[in-house]
Structures are given as C-alpha cells and as structure tokens.
Coordinates of C-alpha atoms in Angstrom, one line a residue:
Chain A
X203 CA -65.1 -31.5 144.3
X204 CA -65.9 -29.6 141.1
X205 CA -65.2 -26.4 139.2
X206 CA -67.9 -23.7 138.8
X207 CA -68.8 -24.8 135.3
X208 CA -69.5 -28.4 136.6
X209 CA -71.4 -26.9 139.6
X210 CA -73.6 -25.1 137.0
X211 CA -74.3 -28.3 135.1
X212 CA -74.9 -30.4 138.2
X213 CA -77.6 -28.0 139.5
X214 CA -79.0 -26.5 136.3
X215 CA -78.3 -23.1 137.6
X216 CA -76.6 -20.7 135.1
X217 CA -73.1 -19.5 135.7
X218 CA -74.4 -15.9 135.9
X219 CA -76.8 -16.8 138.6
X220 CA -74.2 -18.7 140.6
X221 CA -71.8 -15.7 140.4
X222 CA -74.7 -13.5 141.5
X223 CA -75.5 -15.7 144.5
X224 CA -71.7 -15.7 145.4
X225 CA -71.5 -11.9 145.2
X226 CA -74.7 -11.6 147.3
X227 CA -73.3 -14.0 149.9
X228 CA -76.2 -16.5 149.5
X229 CA -73.7 -19.2 148.4
X230 CA -70.6 -19.8 150.5
X231 CA -67.3 -19.2 148.5
X232 CA -65.5 -22.3 147.2
X233 CA -62.0 -23.2 148.1
X234 CA -59.5 -21.1 146.1
X235 CA -57.2 -23.2 144.1
X236 CA -55.6 -20.4 142.0
X237 CA -56.4 -16.7 141.5
X238 CA -59.9 -16.5 140.0
X239 CA -60.4 -20.3 140.4
X240 CA -62.2 -22.2 143.1
X241 CA -63.5 -25.6 143.8
X242 CA -67.0 -26.5 145.1
X243 CA -68.3 -29.5 147.0
X244 CA -71.6 -31.3 147.8
X245 CA -72.6 -28.5 150.3
X246 CA -72.5 -26.0 147.4
X247 CA -74.7 -28.2 145.2
X248 CA -77.2 -28.6 148.0
X249 CA -77.2 -24.9 148.8
X250 CA -77.8 -24.0 145.2
X251 CA -80.7 -26.5 144.9
X252 CA -82.2 -25.0 148.1
X253 CA -81.9 -21.4 146.7
X254 CA -83.4 -22.5 143.4
X255 CA -86.3 -24.2 145.1
X256 CA -87.1 -21.2 147.2
X257 CA -86.8 -18.9 144.2
X258 CA -88.5 -21.0 141.6
X259 CA -91.1 -22.9 143.5
X260 CA -91.6 -20.5 146.4
X261 CA -91.2 -17.4 144.3
X262 CA -89.4 -15.7 147.1
X263 CA -87.3 -12.6 146.8
X264 CA -83.5 -12.6 147.2
X265 CA -84.0 -10.8 150.5
X266 CA -86.3 -13.4 151.9
X267 CA -84.0 -16.2 150.7
X268 CA -81.2 -14.5 152.4
X269 CA -83.1 -14.4 155.7
X270 CA -84.1 -18.1 155.4
X271 CA -80.5 -19.1 154.7
X272 CA -79.3 -17.1 157.7
X273 CA -81.9 -18.9 159.9
X274 CA -80.7 -22.3 158.6
X275 CA -77.0 -21.5 159.1
X276 CA -77.6 -20.2 162.7
X277 CA -80.9 -21.5 164.0
X278 CA -80.0 -20.9 167.6
X279 CA -80.0 -23.5 170.4
X280 CA -83.6 -23.5 171.6
X281 CA -84.8 -26.7 170.0
X282 CA -88.4 -26.0 170.9
X283 CA -88.4 -22.8 169.0
X284 CA -87.1 -24.2 165.7
X285 CA -90.6 -24.0 164.2
X286 CA -90.7 -20.4 165.2
X287 CA -87.4 -19.7 163.6
X288 CA -88.6 -21.2 160.3
X289 CA -92.0 -19.4 160.6
X290 CA -90.4 -16.0 161.1
X291 CA -87.8 -16.5 158.4
X292 CA -90.5 -17.3 155.9
X293 CA -92.7 -14.3 156.9
X294 CA -93.1 -11.4 154.5
X295 CA -92.5 -7.9 155.8
X296 CA -95.7 -6.0 156.4
X297 CA -94.6 -2.5 155.3
X298 CA -97.7 -0.8 153.9
X299 CA -99.7 1.4 156.2
X300 CA -103.1 -0.3 156.8
X301 CA -106.2 1.4 155.4
X302 CA -109.0 2.1 157.9
X303 CA -111.0 -0.9 156.4
X304 CA -108.0 -3.1 157.0
X305 CA -107.7 -2.1 160.7
X306 CA -111.4 -3.0 161.3
X307 CA -110.9 -6.3 159.5
X308 CA -107.7 -6.9 161.5
X309 CA -109.7 -6.6 164.8
X310 CA -112.2 -9.2 163.5
X311 CA -109.4 -11.6 162.5
X312 CA -107.7 -11.2 165.9
X313 CA -111.0 -12.1 167.6
X314 CA -111.5 -15.1 165.2
X315 CA -108.0 -16.4 166.0
X316 CA -108.5 -15.9 169.7
X317 CA -111.8 -17.9 169.5
X318 CA -109.9 -20.7 167.8
X319 CA -107.6 -20.8 170.9
X320 CA -104.6 -20.5 168.6
X321 CA -101.3 -19.0 170.0
X322 CA -100.1 -16.8 167.2
X323 CA -97.8 -13.8 167.7
X324 CA -99.8 -10.5 167.7
X325 CA -97.4 -9.1 165.0
X326 CA -97.6 -12.2 162.7
X327 CA -97.9 -11.3 159.0
X328 CA -100.5 -14.1 158.6
X329 CA -103.0 -12.0 160.6
X330 CA -102.5 -9.1 158.2
X331 CA -102.9 -11.5 155.3
X332 CA -106.3 -12.8 156.5
X333 CA -107.5 -9.2 157.1
X334 CA -106.5 -8.4 153.5
X335 CA -108.6 -11.3 152.3
X336 CA -111.6 -10.2 154.3
X337 CA -111.3 -6.6 153.0
X338 CA -110.9 -7.8 149.4
X339 CA -114.1 -10.0 149.8
X340 CA -116.0 -7.1 151.1
X341 CA -114.7 -4.7 148.4
X342 CA -116.1 -7.1 145.8
X343 CA -119.5 -7.0 147.4
X344 CA -119.5 -10.2 149.5
X345 CA -121.0 -9.9 153.0
X346 CA -118.2 -11.9 154.6
X347 CA -117.5 -12.1 158.4
X348 CA -114.3 -13.6 159.8
X349 CA -116.0 -16.9 160.4
X350 CA -115.9 -17.4 156.6
X351 CA -112.4 -18.8 157.4
X352 CA -113.8 -21.4 159.8
X353 CA -113.8 -24.4 157.5
X354 CA -110.3 -23.5 156.3
X355 CA -109.0 -23.1 159.8
X356 CA -110.4 -26.6 160.7
X357 CA -108.5 -28.1 157.8
X358 CA -105.3 -26.2 158.5
X359 CA -105.3 -27.2 162.2
X360 CA -105.6 -30.9 161.5
X361 CA -103.0 -30.7 158.7
X362 CA -100.5 -28.8 160.8
X363 CA -101.0 -31.2 163.8
X364 CA -100.1 -34.1 161.5
X365 CA -97.2 -32.3 159.9
X366 CA -95.7 -31.3 163.2
X367 CA -96.0 -34.9 164.4
X368 CA -93.8 -36.1 161.5
X369 CA -90.8 -34.0 162.6
X370 CA -87.9 -36.1 163.8
X371 CA -86.7 -34.6 167.1
X372 CA -83.2 -36.0 166.8
X373 CA -82.3 -34.0 163.7
X374 CA -79.6 -31.3 164.1
X375 CA -81.2 -27.8 164.4
X376 CA -80.1 -26.5 161.0
X377 CA -81.4 -29.6 159.2
X378 CA -84.7 -29.3 161.1
X379 CA -85.1 -25.6 160.1
X380 CA -84.3 -26.4 156.5
X381 CA -86.8 -29.2 156.5
X382 CA -89.6 -27.0 158.0
X383 CA -88.9 -24.2 155.6
X384 CA -88.9 -26.5 152.6
X385 CA -91.9 -28.4 153.8
X386 CA -93.9 -25.2 154.3
X387 CA -93.0 -23.8 150.9
X388 CA -93.3 -26.9 148.8
X389 CA -96.4 -28.4 150.5
X390 CA -98.3 -25.1 150.4
X391 CA -97.7 -25.1 146.7
X392 CA -98.9 -28.8 146.5
X393 CA -102.0 -28.0 148.6
X394 CA -103.0 -25.1 146.4
X395 CA -102.5 -27.3 143.3
X396 CA -104.5 -30.2 144.7
X397 CA -107.4 -27.9 145.8
X398 CA -107.6 -26.6 142.2
X399 CA -107.5 -30.2 140.9
X400 CA -110.3 -31.1 143.2
X401 CA -112.3 -28.2 142.0
X402 CA -111.8 -29.4 138.4
X403 CA -112.8 -32.9 139.5
X404 CA -116.0 -31.7 141.2
X405 CA -116.8 -29.7 138.1
X406 CA -116.4 -32.8 135.9
X407 CA -118.7 -34.7 138.2
X408 CA -121.3 -31.9 137.9
X409 CA -121.0 -32.2 134.1
X410 CA -121.6 -35.9 134.3
X411 CA -124.6 -35.5 136.6
X412 CA -126.1 -32.9 134.2
X413 CA -125.7 -35.2 131.1
X414 CA -127.4 -38.6 131.8
X415 CA -125.4 -41.4 130.3
X416 CA -122.3 -39.3 129.7
X417 CA -120.5 -40.8 132.7
X418 CA -118.5 -43.9 132.0
X419 CA -119.1 -45.4 135.4
X420 CA -121.6 -45.2 138.3
X421 CA -120.8 -42.5 140.9
X422 CA -121.8 -42.5 144.5
Chain B
X59 CA -121.3 8.7 138.0
X60 CA -117.9 10.1 138.6
X61 CA -114.8 11.6 137.0
X62 CA -111.5 9.6 136.8
X63 CA -110.0 11.5 139.8
X64 CA -113.0 10.4 142.0
X65 CA -112.7 6.9 140.6
X66 CA -109.1 6.8 141.8
X67 CA -110.1 8.0 145.3
X68 CA -113.0 5.6 145.5
X69 CA -110.9 2.6 144.7
X70 CA -107.5 3.6 146.1
X71 CA -106.0 2.8 142.6
X72 CA -103.6 5.5 141.3
X73 CA -104.5 7.6 138.3
X74 CA -101.5 6.2 136.5
X75 CA -102.7 2.7 137.1
X76 CA -106.2 3.5 136.0
X77 CA -104.9 5.0 132.7
X78 CA -102.7 1.9 132.2
X79 CA -105.6 -0.4 132.7
X80 CA -107.7 1.7 130.2
X81 CA -104.9 1.5 127.6
X82 CA -104.5 -2.2 128.1
X83 CA -108.2 -2.7 127.7
X84 CA -108.6 -4.3 131.2
X85 CA -111.0 -1.5 132.3
X86 CA -113.8 -0.6 129.9
X87 CA -113.8 3.0 128.7
X88 CA -116.0 5.6 130.5
X89 CA -118.7 7.6 128.7
X90 CA -117.1 10.5 126.9
X91 CA -118.5 13.8 128.2
X92 CA -116.0 16.1 126.4
X93 CA -112.7 15.6 124.6
X94 CA -110.3 14.0 127.1
X95 CA -113.0 13.7 129.7
X96 CA -115.1 10.8 130.6
X97 CA -117.4 9.6 133.4
X98 CA -117.3 6.3 135.2
X99 CA -120.0 4.3 137.0
X100 CA -120.3 1.6 139.6
X101 CA -119.3 -1.1 137.1
X102 CA -115.9 0.7 136.7
X103 CA -115.4 0.8 140.5
X104 CA -116.2 -2.9 140.7
X105 CA -113.9 -3.8 137.8
X106 CA -111.0 -1.8 139.3
X107 CA -111.5 -3.5 142.7
X108 CA -111.4 -6.9 141.0
X109 CA -108.3 -6.1 139.0
X110 CA -106.6 -4.8 142.2
X111 CA -107.6 -8.0 144.1
X112 CA -106.2 -10.2 141.4
X113 CA -103.0 -8.2 141.1
X114 CA -102.3 -7.5 144.8
X115 CA -103.7 -10.5 146.6
X116 CA -103.4 -13.0 143.8
X117 CA -100.1 -11.6 142.6
X118 CA -101.2 -12.3 139.0
X119 CA -99.6 -10.9 135.9
X120 CA -101.4 -8.4 133.6
X121 CA -101.7 -11.2 131.0
X122 CA -103.4 -13.6 133.4
X123 CA -105.7 -10.8 134.7
X124 CA -106.7 -10.1 131.1
X125 CA -107.5 -13.7 130.5
X126 CA -109.6 -13.9 133.7
X127 CA -111.5 -10.7 132.8
X128 CA -112.2 -12.1 129.3
X129 CA -113.7 -15.3 130.8
X130 CA -115.9 -13.2 133.2
X131 CA -117.1 -11.0 130.3
X132 CA -117.8 -13.9 128.1
X133 CA -118.2 -17.1 130.1
X134 CA -120.1 -19.0 127.4
X135 CA -123.5 -20.6 127.7
X136 CA -122.6 -24.0 129.1
X137 CA -123.6 -23.6 132.7
X138 CA -122.1 -26.9 133.8
X139 CA -118.7 -25.8 132.5
X140 CA -118.5 -22.5 134.5
X141 CA -116.0 -24.0 136.9
X142 CA -113.9 -25.2 134.0
X143 CA -113.9 -21.7 132.5
X144 CA -112.7 -20.3 135.9
X145 CA -110.1 -23.0 136.3
X146 CA -108.6 -22.6 132.8
X147 CA -108.6 -18.8 133.1
X148 CA -106.6 -19.0 136.4
X149 CA -104.1 -21.5 135.0
X150 CA -100.5 -20.4 134.5
X151 CA -99.0 -21.2 131.2
X152 CA -96.5 -24.1 131.3
X153 CA -93.9 -22.9 128.9
X154 CA -90.5 -24.4 130.1
X155 CA -89.4 -27.6 128.5
X156 CA -89.6 -30.3 131.2
X157 CA -86.3 -31.7 132.5
X158 CA -85.9 -35.6 132.4
X159 CA -86.4 -35.8 136.2
X160 CA -89.6 -33.8 135.7
X161 CA -91.0 -36.1 133.1
X162 CA -90.5 -39.2 135.4
X163 CA -92.1 -37.3 138.3
X164 CA -95.0 -36.3 136.0
X165 CA -95.7 -40.0 135.2
X166 CA -95.9 -40.7 139.0
X167 CA -98.2 -37.7 139.6
X168 CA -100.5 -38.9 136.8
X169 CA -100.7 -42.3 138.3
X170 CA -101.4 -40.8 141.7
X171 CA -104.2 -38.6 140.4
X172 CA -105.7 -41.6 138.5
X173 CA -105.6 -43.7 141.7
X174 CA -107.5 -40.9 143.5
X175 CA -110.2 -41.3 140.8
X176 CA -110.1 -37.6 140.0
X177 CA -111.1 -36.3 136.6
X178 CA -108.4 -33.7 135.8
X179 CA -107.5 -32.7 132.2
X180 CA -104.2 -34.4 131.0
X181 CA -102.8 -30.9 130.2
X182 CA -103.7 -29.3 133.5
X183 CA -100.9 -27.1 134.8
X184 CA -101.6 -28.4 138.3
X185 CA -100.2 -31.8 137.3
X186 CA -97.0 -30.0 136.3
X187 CA -96.9 -28.1 139.6
X188 CA -97.1 -31.3 141.6
X189 CA -94.4 -32.9 139.5
X190 CA -92.2 -29.8 140.2
X191 CA -92.7 -30.2 144.0
X192 CA -91.8 -33.9 143.8
X193 CA -88.6 -33.1 141.9
X194 CA -87.7 -30.3 144.3
X195 CA -88.2 -32.6 147.3
X196 CA -85.9 -35.2 145.7
X197 CA -83.3 -32.7 144.7
X198 CA -83.1 -31.7 148.3
X199 CA -82.4 -35.3 149.4
X200 CA -85.9 -36.4 150.5
X201 CA -87.0 -39.9 149.4
X202 CA -90.5 -38.8 148.4
X203 CA -92.9 -40.8 146.4
X204 CA -96.1 -39.2 144.9
X205 CA -98.1 -40.6 147.8
X206 CA -96.5 -38.0 150.0
X207 CA -99.4 -35.8 148.7
X208 CA -102.0 -38.2 150.0
X209 CA -103.0 -36.3 153.2
X210 CA -103.1 -33.0 151.2
X211 CA -105.3 -34.6 148.5
X212 CA -107.7 -35.8 151.2
X213 CA -108.0 -32.4 152.7
X214 CA -108.3 -30.7 149.2
X215 CA -111.1 -33.1 148.2
X216 CA -113.2 -32.5 151.2
X217 CA -112.7 -28.8 151.0
X218 CA -113.5 -28.6 147.3
X219 CA -116.7 -30.7 147.7
X220 CA -117.9 -28.3 150.3
X221 CA -116.9 -25.2 148.3
X222 CA -118.6 -26.4 145.2
X223 CA -121.8 -27.1 147.2
X224 CA -122.0 -23.4 148.2
X225 CA -122.3 -22.2 144.6
X226 CA -125.7 -20.7 143.9
X227 CA -126.9 -22.3 140.6
X228 CA -129.2 -19.4 139.9
X229 CA -126.5 -16.8 139.4
X230 CA -125.8 -15.3 136.0
X231 CA -122.8 -17.0 134.4
X232 CA -120.5 -14.0 134.5
X233 CA -121.3 -13.5 138.2
X234 CA -120.7 -17.2 138.9
X235 CA -117.3 -17.2 137.1
X236 CA -116.1 -14.1 138.9
X237 CA -117.2 -15.6 142.2
X238 CA -115.3 -18.8 141.5
X239 CA -112.1 -17.0 140.4
X240 CA -112.2 -14.7 143.4
X241 CA -113.0 -17.6 145.8
X242 CA -110.1 -19.6 144.4
X243 CA -107.6 -16.8 144.6
X244 CA -108.6 -15.3 148.0
X245 CA -109.3 -18.6 149.9
X246 CA -106.1 -20.2 148.7
X247 CA -104.3 -17.2 150.2
X248 CA -106.3 -17.7 153.4
X249 CA -105.7 -21.4 153.5
X250 CA -101.9 -20.9 153.2
X251 CA -102.0 -18.2 155.9
X252 CA -104.1 -20.4 158.3
X253 CA -101.7 -23.4 157.8
X254 CA -98.8 -21.2 158.8
X255 CA -100.7 -19.9 161.8
X256 CA -101.5 -23.5 162.8
X257 CA -97.8 -24.4 162.5
X258 CA -97.0 -21.5 164.8
X259 CA -99.7 -22.5 167.2
X260 CA -98.4 -26.1 167.3
X261 CA -94.9 -24.8 167.9
X262 CA -96.2 -22.8 170.9
X263 CA -97.9 -25.9 172.3
X264 CA -94.6 -27.8 171.9
X265 CA -92.9 -25.0 173.8
X266 CA -95.4 -25.2 176.6
X267 CA -95.0 -29.0 176.8
X268 CA -91.3 -28.6 177.0
X269 CA -91.5 -26.1 179.8
X270 CA -93.5 -27.5 182.7
X271 CA -95.6 -24.8 184.4
X272 CA -95.1 -22.3 181.6
X273 CA -98.5 -22.9 180.1
X274 CA -101.2 -20.7 181.6
X275 CA -103.9 -23.3 181.2
X276 CA -104.2 -27.1 181.0
X277 CA -104.0 -28.5 177.5
X278 CA -105.4 -31.8 176.2

C-alpha cells in the first residue's frame, strides 16, 4: 500500500497523469487516509500499467480506454461472448458519412467477407476499414478488387485460430477480457513491426543477390 | 488543368488543408496564371490523394509525410535499395531514452531476430517496437519471452516474401518507392482489420459450438 507519489514512481506515470485518470474515473480512487491523502494498492498499479499500455502502445484515445476498462470491469456473464466484448470495446466509432466511392467498396468488402464464410457483424468497423483501404488504393491509381485482401485474410484466419486456441477457458471473465484486449493491441503492433522487419530482410537479400560475392554466406 | 477550388472538389481535401500543404512544401506549387492565382494538374491531384492516404489511413504526422514525399521525389539511383528507402522513410523516430527494462528486452529481441537469420539494421525502430511490446506484456504480469513473437514472425516472413515478389522491377524508382510506402501503410491496416475480423469469426464459431443447434450449418 503506497502514497500517490510512490504509485507514480512504481508505474513511471506522472503525478499529473495519475490525477487526470482519477478525475476522469479511469483509475479507481484510493482509500482515503486523511483529507487530500489516499493510499493505493497493487490493483492501482496494475490498472495504471494497463492504461499506459493502451495509451502508449495502442495509441488509443481516453474515450476508447474508458470503454475498454468498462468492459473489463463488467464483462457480463456470457462466457462464450467474451471475445465479442473485447472486440466491440476495441472498435473505433465510425462517425463520418461514407462517400459514394466508399459505399461501393463497402459492398465489395461485404461480398468478400461472405465468400470467406466469416461471421462478422454487419456493423463491424473492420468492414469500413477494409473499404477505406480499397478506396485509397483506387484513388492512387491501382486497379484493386477486394480479392487483393485474399492472402492477408488467409494469414489472419490461421493466426486467429491459433490465438483463440491459446485462451484458458478457466480464467475469470474480467481477466479473460483484459487478456484479449491486451493481446489484440500488443500483438497487432508486433505483427506490423515484424512485417516491416521481414520487408527489410527481403530487401537485404535482394541486395546480396544483385552484388555477387557481397553475401557472407550461401543463401537458399 | 484546374483552379485550386476544383482541385479541392476533385480530391475532397479542404481549401484550408491544400493551402497548408502548399505552405509546408508538401504539395508542389501550381503554375501561376495571375497574382494570387495558379493552376493545378493531375500530378497535384495525385500528390494530394497520396498525402491524404498517409494522413488519414496511415495516421502519419506531417513530418513523416514530408520525409516520405522527399524519398519518393528523390529515391536515389540504387535500384536494389528502393525497399530500404521506403522502409527508412516510414520509420518513426525513436527519441525517448530507453528504460532499464527496455534495454534488457531489447537484447532479447536482438537475439530473437538474429536467430531468425533476418538482416535488419541494428538501429531499426522495429527492434525498439518489439522490445516495447515485450516490456508491456511483462508489466501486465505475463511471463513472456521473445519467442512469443515466433508465430507472428513466421507469418510476417511468408507474407513479406510474397509481397516483395510482386514488385515490378521495371518501374521507375519514384513510382516503386511510392508503391512500397503505400503498400506497407495500407496493407498493414488491412492485415490488422482482417485479424480482428477473424477473431470475431472464431468467437462466433465458439458461440455456435457452445449452443447446440444454434448454428445454421454443419461446421468442420
């Protein structure tokens, strides 16, 4: 049990940020020990680290962090829907009115997802995101159809099947939702970084191939 | 050839934003036809669409967009390094001093990348990003080693090998760099969206499994 200054040191979160999270209700209040003084426990340390991860690594807004924490604190009782709770809490709001080009692309994305046989909510923000990517490709002059996403969908399906299989069904719901949210945010960051690393590696291989004798070892 | 107001309509970019990009030097000036009046061509339309894609879909800062555009405008002559040019232009700056926990994790990430046999620059920001993910996992109480990234690295390697093989070697360098940058930004967005969709689909399957008779079709 620690004072707010030690909480700040233990979590590397500034006093100003801790006070802001307390005011915003993202961090539960400590136990009052005197007027204007409170003590904080391990649950506060964990919550602050979670907020920091979602903010710094996930680059999520305060509003989205609030929604995620609400889902973790009250995940509901339907165990089979915990992934859905995590998915919806992570989902950005789609507020902008779609442009005509986006509506057409959206129909193509819907057909693509249906052809995959995937059960995804009609209102899922991910459908909108794929449509945006398709529109952006076309705006930049590429003749892309929705099946340009095929190889990525294959990879995502195999990865997700493995990821879901690693979930421990005996965990309490709030722990499970936190684990799913954290896993989604952190491993999507890792996946993106690894894809860029792999691009760099392939580029280095191409360089070696183009410069006979420059490689230090034989390559397949 | 169009006036600035038509340029705005053609690209869905506001006049204020166009003027800002002109001031910042991200958009090349039009041809002056009179004092305070200029005309813009297809190259301005394309450049504005590119800026908008990097800003809206890629969520990149003005400074990073500026660096990317500089790489596209002057990619250099070494054809085999075009992927490197694109990679470095996209790279975020690592400015924060690493915490002690990050330095330890960084050593583990370096060993992991070496074991993969990947050629990645020692100073690549992606190494730092993976170390951050590892630190965040541990802060939240997971006993993660760097090999937690193994399945993601496998997927990234196969995806990148295929992506690199689709590059047309006869394209002019600036077109190739733009294509690589746009492909990296847009398809990482698509990959992340598809992984989330696949999670939702797996969750729906689990729901069907848990509710006999609820599924409308037999599943494998």
